[in-house]
Amino acid sequence: MRQMNPRESFWAGAKEITPILMGIIPFGMISGITAVNVGIDRGTAMLMSVFVFAGASQLAAYQLIASGAVSFVIVYTALVVNLRFVVYSASIAPYFKPLSTPWKWIYAYLLTDQGYAISLIRFREDEDVDPLWYYLGASVLLWITWQIFSALGIFLGSAVPEHWGLDFAIPLTFMAVLVKSLDSRPSIIAALVGGLLATAAYNLPLNLGLIIGVLSGIMAGYWAEAAGRPRRGSDAS
Amino acid sequence: MSGSTLLWITLAMAVGTFLLRLSFIQFFADREVPPILERILRYVPSAAVSAIILPAIVYVNGTPDISLGNERLLAGAIALGVAMRTRSFPLTVGTGMAIFWVLRWLF
């Protein structure tokens, strides 16, 4: 198979991320609108969008800011939501080995669910594409789209009156995210335990309820998986 | 929440998120994720997202409200059904917001 040159690889990445951008557009707008709606000033909202550049964790932070959570819990929860990047980082690291340190930092900063997903699929499928340029094409286009539509949302958000209750779009967005992660029995158990415990313990001081909910949900999922795995010798059917 | 607190939160989230992204790319490039860590991380999205959503729709001004009078709970339940059926992000948010607004206008 003919090897693609850097430019072709870059544009292949940009082209293949395009259908995914249809989801990034409303996500970015909701993120911008809700940031302003929960009382974050425009400048900080834009800083968040540029420097954090991780929509789900931003929405989690906005939700907690709206409910008056303590700062530590807001940061903690946002980072727990972003723990998945560690897994992405590990599986994409072999392809980034040729990069110099500054470029590794830039590539790491650009790591997203979508950019990671299409890149890894493409890298494993065929060898014709230059992985470093393909990833850059996909990630840069996603970055630009996210920033433009976040900014648009931040701009529009100040025009939307608070009594419209647009902050309700945060849990709704997360529902769409949640159903995608519920792909097995243990993950459903993790969600049920996490949600119910966080709700039951909601009024504990320092938002301990949320931390308890998240940790017990994770443990419940982990144990459900261990319990569901056939033990040695018992699966000889 | 004060502006400077929000800036500190933004900074902490930015640095933390960057380090998570950079972790294996920079520091442990030759290592695999330990299997036990990978198995634990598998359940983080479900547990965390659900722990954020459910209190946000059950509690109204700090008290739980599990009745039809809680528009967020009702609209959220229907939106969850839409999410499970369609797996569509715009449809889930669109239906949920529409029902929420209709319920608030009716009652």
CSV table of N, CA and C in Angstrom, one decimal, chain A residues 49-143:
chain,number,residue,atom,x,y,z
A,49,SER,N,-12.3,27.0,28.6
A,49,SER,CA,-12.4,26.3,27.4
A,49,SER,C,-11.0,26.0,26.7
A,50,VAL,N,-10.1,27.0,26.8
A,50,VAL,CA,-8.8,26.9,26.1
A,50,VAL,C,-7.9,26.1,26.9
A,51,PHE,N,-7.8,26.3,28.2
A,51,PHE,CA,-6.7,25.6,29.0
A,51,PHE,C,-7.1,24.3,29.5
A,52,VAL,N,-8.4,24.1,29.8
A,52,VAL,CA,-8.8,22.7,30.3
A,52,VAL,C,-9.1,21.9,29.0
A,53,PHE,N,-9.9,22.4,28.1
A,53,PHE,CA,-10.2,21.8,26.8
A,53,PHE,C,-10.6,20.3,27.0
A,54,ALA,N,-11.6,20.1,27.9
A,54,ALA,CA,-12.2,18.8,28.1
A,54,ALA,C,-13.6,19.0,28.6
A,55,GLY,N,-14.5,18.9,27.6
A,55,GLY,CA,-15.9,19.3,27.8
A,55,GLY,C,-16.6,18.7,29.0
A,56,ALA,N,-16.5,17.4,29.1
A,56,ALA,CA,-17.3,16.7,30.1
A,56,ALA,C,-16.9,17.2,31.5
A,57,SER,N,-15.5,17.4,31.7
A,57,SER,CA,-15.1,17.8,33.0
A,57,SER,C,-15.5,19.3,33.3
A,58,GLN,N,-15.5,20.1,32.2
A,58,GLN,CA,-16.0,21.5,32.3
A,58,GLN,C,-17.5,21.5,32.8
A,59,LEU,N,-18.3,20.7,32.1
A,59,LEU,CA,-19.7,20.6,32.5
A,59,LEU,C,-19.9,20.2,33.9
A,60,ALA,N,-19.1,19.2,34.3
A,60,ALA,CA,-19.2,18.7,35.7
A,60,ALA,C,-18.8,19.8,36.6
A,61,ALA,N,-17.8,20.6,36.3
A,61,ALA,CA,-17.4,21.7,37.2
A,61,ALA,C,-18.6,22.8,37.2
A,62,TYR,N,-19.2,23.1,36.1
A,62,TYR,CA,-20.2,24.1,36.1
A,62,TYR,C,-21.4,23.6,36.9
A,63,GLN,N,-21.8,22.4,36.8
A,63,GLN,CA,-22.9,21.8,37.6
A,63,GLN,C,-22.6,22.0,39.1
A,64,LEU,N,-21.3,21.7,39.5
A,64,LEU,CA,-21.0,21.8,40.9
A,64,LEU,C,-20.9,23.3,41.4
A,65,ILE,N,-20.4,24.1,40.5
A,65,ILE,CA,-20.4,25.6,40.8
A,65,ILE,C,-21.8,26.1,41.0
A,66,ALA,N,-22.7,25.6,40.2
A,66,ALA,CA,-24.1,26.0,40.3
A,66,ALA,C,-24.7,25.5,41.7
A,67,SER,N,-24.3,24.4,42.1
A,67,SER,CA,-24.9,23.8,43.4
A,67,SER,C,-24.1,24.3,44.6
A,68,GLY,N,-23.1,25.2,44.4
A,68,GLY,CA,-22.4,25.7,45.5
A,68,GLY,C,-21.4,24.8,46.1
A,69,ALA,N,-20.8,23.9,45.4
A,69,ALA,CA,-19.8,22.9,46.0
A,69,ALA,C,-18.5,23.7,46.3
A,70,VAL,N,-17.8,23.0,47.2
A,70,VAL,CA,-16.5,23.6,47.6
A,70,VAL,C,-15.4,23.4,46.5
A,71,SER,N,-14.5,24.3,46.4
A,71,SER,CA,-13.5,24.3,45.3
A,71,SER,C,-12.8,23.0,45.2
A,72,PHE,N,-12.4,22.4,46.3
A,72,PHE,CA,-11.6,21.2,46.2
A,72,PHE,C,-12.4,20.1,45.5
A,73,VAL,N,-13.7,20.0,45.9
A,73,VAL,CA,-14.6,19.0,45.3
A,73,VAL,C,-14.8,19.2,43.8
A,74,ILE,N,-14.9,20.5,43.4
A,74,ILE,CA,-15.0,20.8,42.0
A,74,ILE,C,-13.8,20.3,41.2
A,75,VAL,N,-12.6,20.6,41.7
A,75,VAL,CA,-11.4,20.2,41.0
A,75,VAL,C,-11.3,18.7,41.0
A,76,TYR,N,-11.5,18.1,42.2
A,76,TYR,CA,-11.4,16.6,42.3
A,76,TYR,C,-12.3,15.9,41.3
A,77,THR,N,-13.6,16.4,41.3
A,77,THR,CA,-14.6,15.7,40.4
A,77,THR,C,-14.2,15.9,38.9
A,78,ALA,N,-13.8,17.1,38.5
A,78,ALA,CA,-13.4,17.3,37.2
A,78,ALA,C,-12.2,16.3,36.8
A,79,LEU,N,-11.3,16.2,37.7
A,79,LEU,CA,-10.1,15.3,37.4
A,79,LEU,C,-10.5,13.8,37.4
A,80,VAL,N,-11.4,13.5,38.2
A,80,VAL,CA,-11.9,12.1,38.2
A,80,VAL,C,-12.6,11.8,36.8
A,81,VAL,N,-13.4,12.8,36.4
A,81,VAL,CA,-14.0,12.6,35.0
A,81,VAL,C,-12.9,12.5,33.9
A,82,ASN,N,-11.8,13.1,34.1
A,82,ASN,CA,-10.7,13.1,33.1
A,82,ASN,C,-9.7,11.9,33.3
A,83,LEU,N,-9.9,11.1,34.3
A,83,LEU,CA,-9.0,10.0,34.5
A,83,LEU,C,-8.9,9.1,33.3
A,84,ARG,N,-9.9,9.1,32.5
A,84,ARG,CA,-9.9,8.2,31.3
A,84,ARG,C,-8.7,8.6,30.4
A,85,PHE,N,-8.3,9.8,30.4
A,85,PHE,CA,-7.1,10.2,29.6
A,85,PHE,C,-5.9,9.4,29.9
A,86,VAL,N,-5.8,8.9,31.1
A,86,VAL,CA,-4.6,8.1,31.4
A,86,VAL,C,-4.5,6.9,30.5
A,87,VAL,N,-5.7,6.3,30.3
A,87,VAL,CA,-5.8,5.1,29.5
A,87,VAL,C,-5.5,5.4,28.0
A,88,TYR,N,-6.0,6.5,27.6
A,88,TYR,CA,-5.8,7.0,26.2
A,88,TYR,C,-4.3,7.2,26.0
A,89,SER,N,-3.7,8.0,27.0
A,89,SER,CA,-2.3,8.4,27.0
A,89,SER,C,-1.4,7.1,26.8
A,90,ALA,N,-1.8,6.1,27.6
A,90,ALA,CA,-1.0,4.9,27.5
A,90,ALA,C,-1.1,4.2,26.2
A,91,SER,N,-2.3,4.1,25.6
A,91,SER,CA,-2.4,3.3,24.4
A,91,SER,C,-1.9,4.1,23.2
A,92,ILE,N,-1.8,5.4,23.2
A,92,ILE,CA,-1.4,6.1,22.1
A,92,ILE,C,0.1,6.5,22.2
A,93,ALA,N,0.7,6.3,23.4
A,93,ALA,CA,2.1,6.7,23.6
A,93,ALA,C,3.1,6.1,22.6
A,94,PRO,N,2.9,4.8,22.3
A,94,PRO,CA,3.9,4.2,21.3
A,94,PRO,C,4.1,5.0,20.0
A,95,TYR,N,2.9,5.5,19.5
A,95,TYR,CA,3.0,6.3,18.3
A,95,TYR,C,3.6,7.6,18.4
A,96,PHE,N,3.7,8.2,19.6
A,96,PHE,CA,4.2,9.5,19.8
A,96,PHE,C,5.7,9.5,20.2
A,97,LYS,N,6.3,8.3,20.3
A,97,LYS,CA,7.7,8.2,20.7
A,97,LYS,C,8.6,9.0,19.9
A,98,PRO,N,8.5,9.1,18.5
A,98,PRO,CA,9.4,9.9,17.8
A,98,PRO,C,9.4,11.4,18.1
A,99,LEU,N,8.4,11.9,18.8
A,99,LEU,CA,8.3,13.3,19.0
A,99,LEU,C,9.3,13.8,20.0
A,100,SER,N,9.7,15.1,19.8
A,100,SER,CA,10.5,15.8,20.8
A,100,SER,C,9.6,16.2,22.0
A,101,THR,N,10.2,16.5,23.1
A,101,THR,CA,9.4,16.8,24.3
A,101,THR,C,8.4,17.9,24.1
A,102,PRO,N,8.8,19.1,23.5
A,102,PRO,CA,7.7,20.1,23.3
A,102,PRO,C,6.5,19.6,22.5
A,103,TRP,N,6.8,18.9,21.4
A,103,TRP,CA,5.7,18.3,20.6
A,103,TRP,C,4.9,17.3,21.4
A,104,LYS,N,5.5,16.5,22.3
A,104,LYS,CA,4.8,15.6,23.1
A,104,LYS,C,3.8,16.3,24.0
A,105,TRP,N,4.2,17.5,24.5
A,105,TRP,CA,3.3,18.3,25.3
A,105,TRP,C,2.1,18.8,24.5
A,106,ILE,N,2.4,19.2,23.3
A,106,ILE,CA,1.3,19.8,22.4
A,106,ILE,C,0.4,18.6,22.1
A,107,TYR,N,0.9,17.5,21.7
A,107,TYR,CA,0.1,16.3,21.3
A,107,TYR,C,-0.7,15.9,22.5
A,108,ALA,N,-0.1,15.9,23.7
A,108,ALA,CA,-0.9,15.5,24.9
A,108,ALA,C,-2.0,16.5,25.2
A,109,TYR,N,-1.7,17.8,25.1
A,109,TYR,CA,-2.7,18.8,25.3
A,109,TYR,C,-3.9,18.6,24.4
A,110,LEU,N,-3.7,18.1,23.2
A,110,LEU,CA,-4.7,18.0,22.2
A,110,LEU,C,-5.5,16.6,22.3
A,111,LEU,N,-5.1,15.8,23.3
A,111,LEU,CA,-5.8,14.5,23.4
A,111,LEU,C,-7.2,14.6,23.8
A,112,THR,N,-8.1,14.0,23.0
A,112,THR,CA,-9.6,14.1,23.3
A,112,THR,C,-10.1,12.7,23.1
A,113,ASP,N,-11.4,12.4,23.5
A,113,ASP,CA,-12.0,11.1,23.3
A,113,ASP,C,-12.1,10.9,21.8
A,114,GLN,N,-12.6,11.9,21.1
A,114,GLN,CA,-12.8,11.7,19.6
A,114,GLN,C,-11.6,11.5,18.8
A,115,GLY,N,-10.6,12.4,19.1
A,115,GLY,CA,-9.3,12.4,18.3
A,115,GLY,C,-8.6,11.1,18.6
A,116,TYR,N,-8.6,10.6,19.8
A,116,TYR,CA,-8.0,9.4,20.2
A,116,TYR,C,-8.7,8.2,19.5
A,117,ALA,N,-10.0,8.2,19.6
A,117,ALA,CA,-10.8,7.1,19.0
A,117,ALA,C,-10.5,6.9,17.5
A,118,ILE,N,-10.7,7.9,16.7
A,118,ILE,CA,-10.5,7.7,15.3
A,118,ILE,C,-9.0,7.4,15.0
A,119,SER,N,-8.1,8.0,15.7
A,119,SER,CA,-6.7,7.8,15.4
A,119,SER,C,-6.3,6.3,15.6
A,120,LEU,N,-6.7,5.8,16.8
A,120,LEU,CA,-6.3,4.5,17.1
A,120,LEU,C,-6.9,3.5,16.2
A,121,ILE,N,-8.2,3.7,15.8
A,121,ILE,CA,-8.8,2.8,14.9
A,121,ILE,C,-8.0,2.8,13.5
A,122,ARG,N,-7.7,4.0,13.1
A,122,ARG,CA,-7.0,4.1,11.8
A,122,ARG,C,-5.5,3.5,11.9
A,123,PHE,N,-4.8,3.8,13.0
A,123,PHE,CA,-3.5,3.3,13.1
A,123,PHE,C,-3.4,1.7,13.1
A,124,ARG,N,-4.5,1.1,13.7
A,124,ARG,CA,-4.5,-0.3,13.8
A,124,ARG,C,-4.9,-1.0,12.6
A,125,GLU,N,-5.8,-0.3,11.8
A,125,GLU,CA,-6.3,-0.8,10.6
A,125,GLU,C,-5.3,-1.0,9.5
A,126,ASP,N,-4.6,0.1,9.2
A,126,ASP,CA,-3.6,0.1,8.1
A,126,ASP,C,-2.4,0.9,8.4
A,127,GLU,N,-1.4,0.7,7.6
A,127,GLU,CA,-0.1,1.3,7.8
A,127,GLU,C,0.1,2.5,6.9
A,128,ASP,N,-0.9,2.8,6.0
A,128,ASP,CA,-0.6,3.7,4.9
A,128,ASP,C,-0.5,5.2,5.4
A,129,VAL,N,-1.0,5.5,6.6
A,129,VAL,CA,-1.1,6.8,7.1
A,129,VAL,C,0.0,7.2,8.0
A,130,ASP,N,0.5,8.4,8.0
A,130,ASP,CA,1.5,8.9,8.9
A,130,ASP,C,0.8,9.2,10.2
A,131,PRO,N,1.0,8.4,11.3
A,131,PRO,CA,0.2,8.6,12.5
A,131,PRO,C,0.3,10.0,13.1
A,132,LEU,N,1.5,10.6,13.1
A,132,LEU,CA,1.6,11.8,13.8
A,132,LEU,C,0.9,13.0,13.1
A,133,TRP,N,0.9,12.9,11.8
A,133,TRP,CA,0.2,14.0,11.0
A,133,TRP,C,-1.3,13.7,11.0
A,134,TYR,N,-1.7,12.5,10.9
A,134,TYR,CA,-3.1,12.2,11.0
A,134,TYR,C,-3.8,12.7,12.2
A,135,TYR,N,-3.1,12.3,13.4
A,135,TYR,CA,-3.6,12.8,14.7
A,135,TYR,C,-3.7,14.3,14.8
A,136,LEU,N,-2.7,14.9,14.3
A,136,LEU,CA,-2.6,16.4,14.3
A,136,LEU,C,-3.8,17.0,13.5
A,137,GLY,N,-4.0,16.5,12.3
A,137,GLY,CA,-5.1,17.0,11.5
A,137,GLY,C,-6.4,16.9,12.2
A,138,ALA,N,-6.7,15.7,12.7
A,138,ALA,CA,-8.0,15.5,13.4
A,138,ALA,C,-8.1,16.4,14.6
A,139,SER,N,-7.0,16.4,15.4
A,139,SER,CA,-7.1,17.1,16.7
A,139,SER,C,-7.2,18.6,16.6
A,140,VAL,N,-6.4,19.2,15.6
A,140,VAL,CA,-6.4,20.6,15.4
A,140,VAL,C,-7.8,21.1,14.9
A,141,LEU,N,-8.4,20.3,14.0
A,141,LEU,CA,-9.7,20.7,13.5
A,141,LEU,C,-10.8,20.6,14.7
A,142,LEU,N,-10.6,19.6,15.5
A,142,LEU,CA,-11.5,19.5,16.6
A,142,LEU,C,-11.3,20.6,17.6
A,143,TRP,N,-10.1,21.0,17.9
A,143,TRP,CA,-9.7,22.1,18.8
A,143,TRP,C,-10.4,23.4,18.3
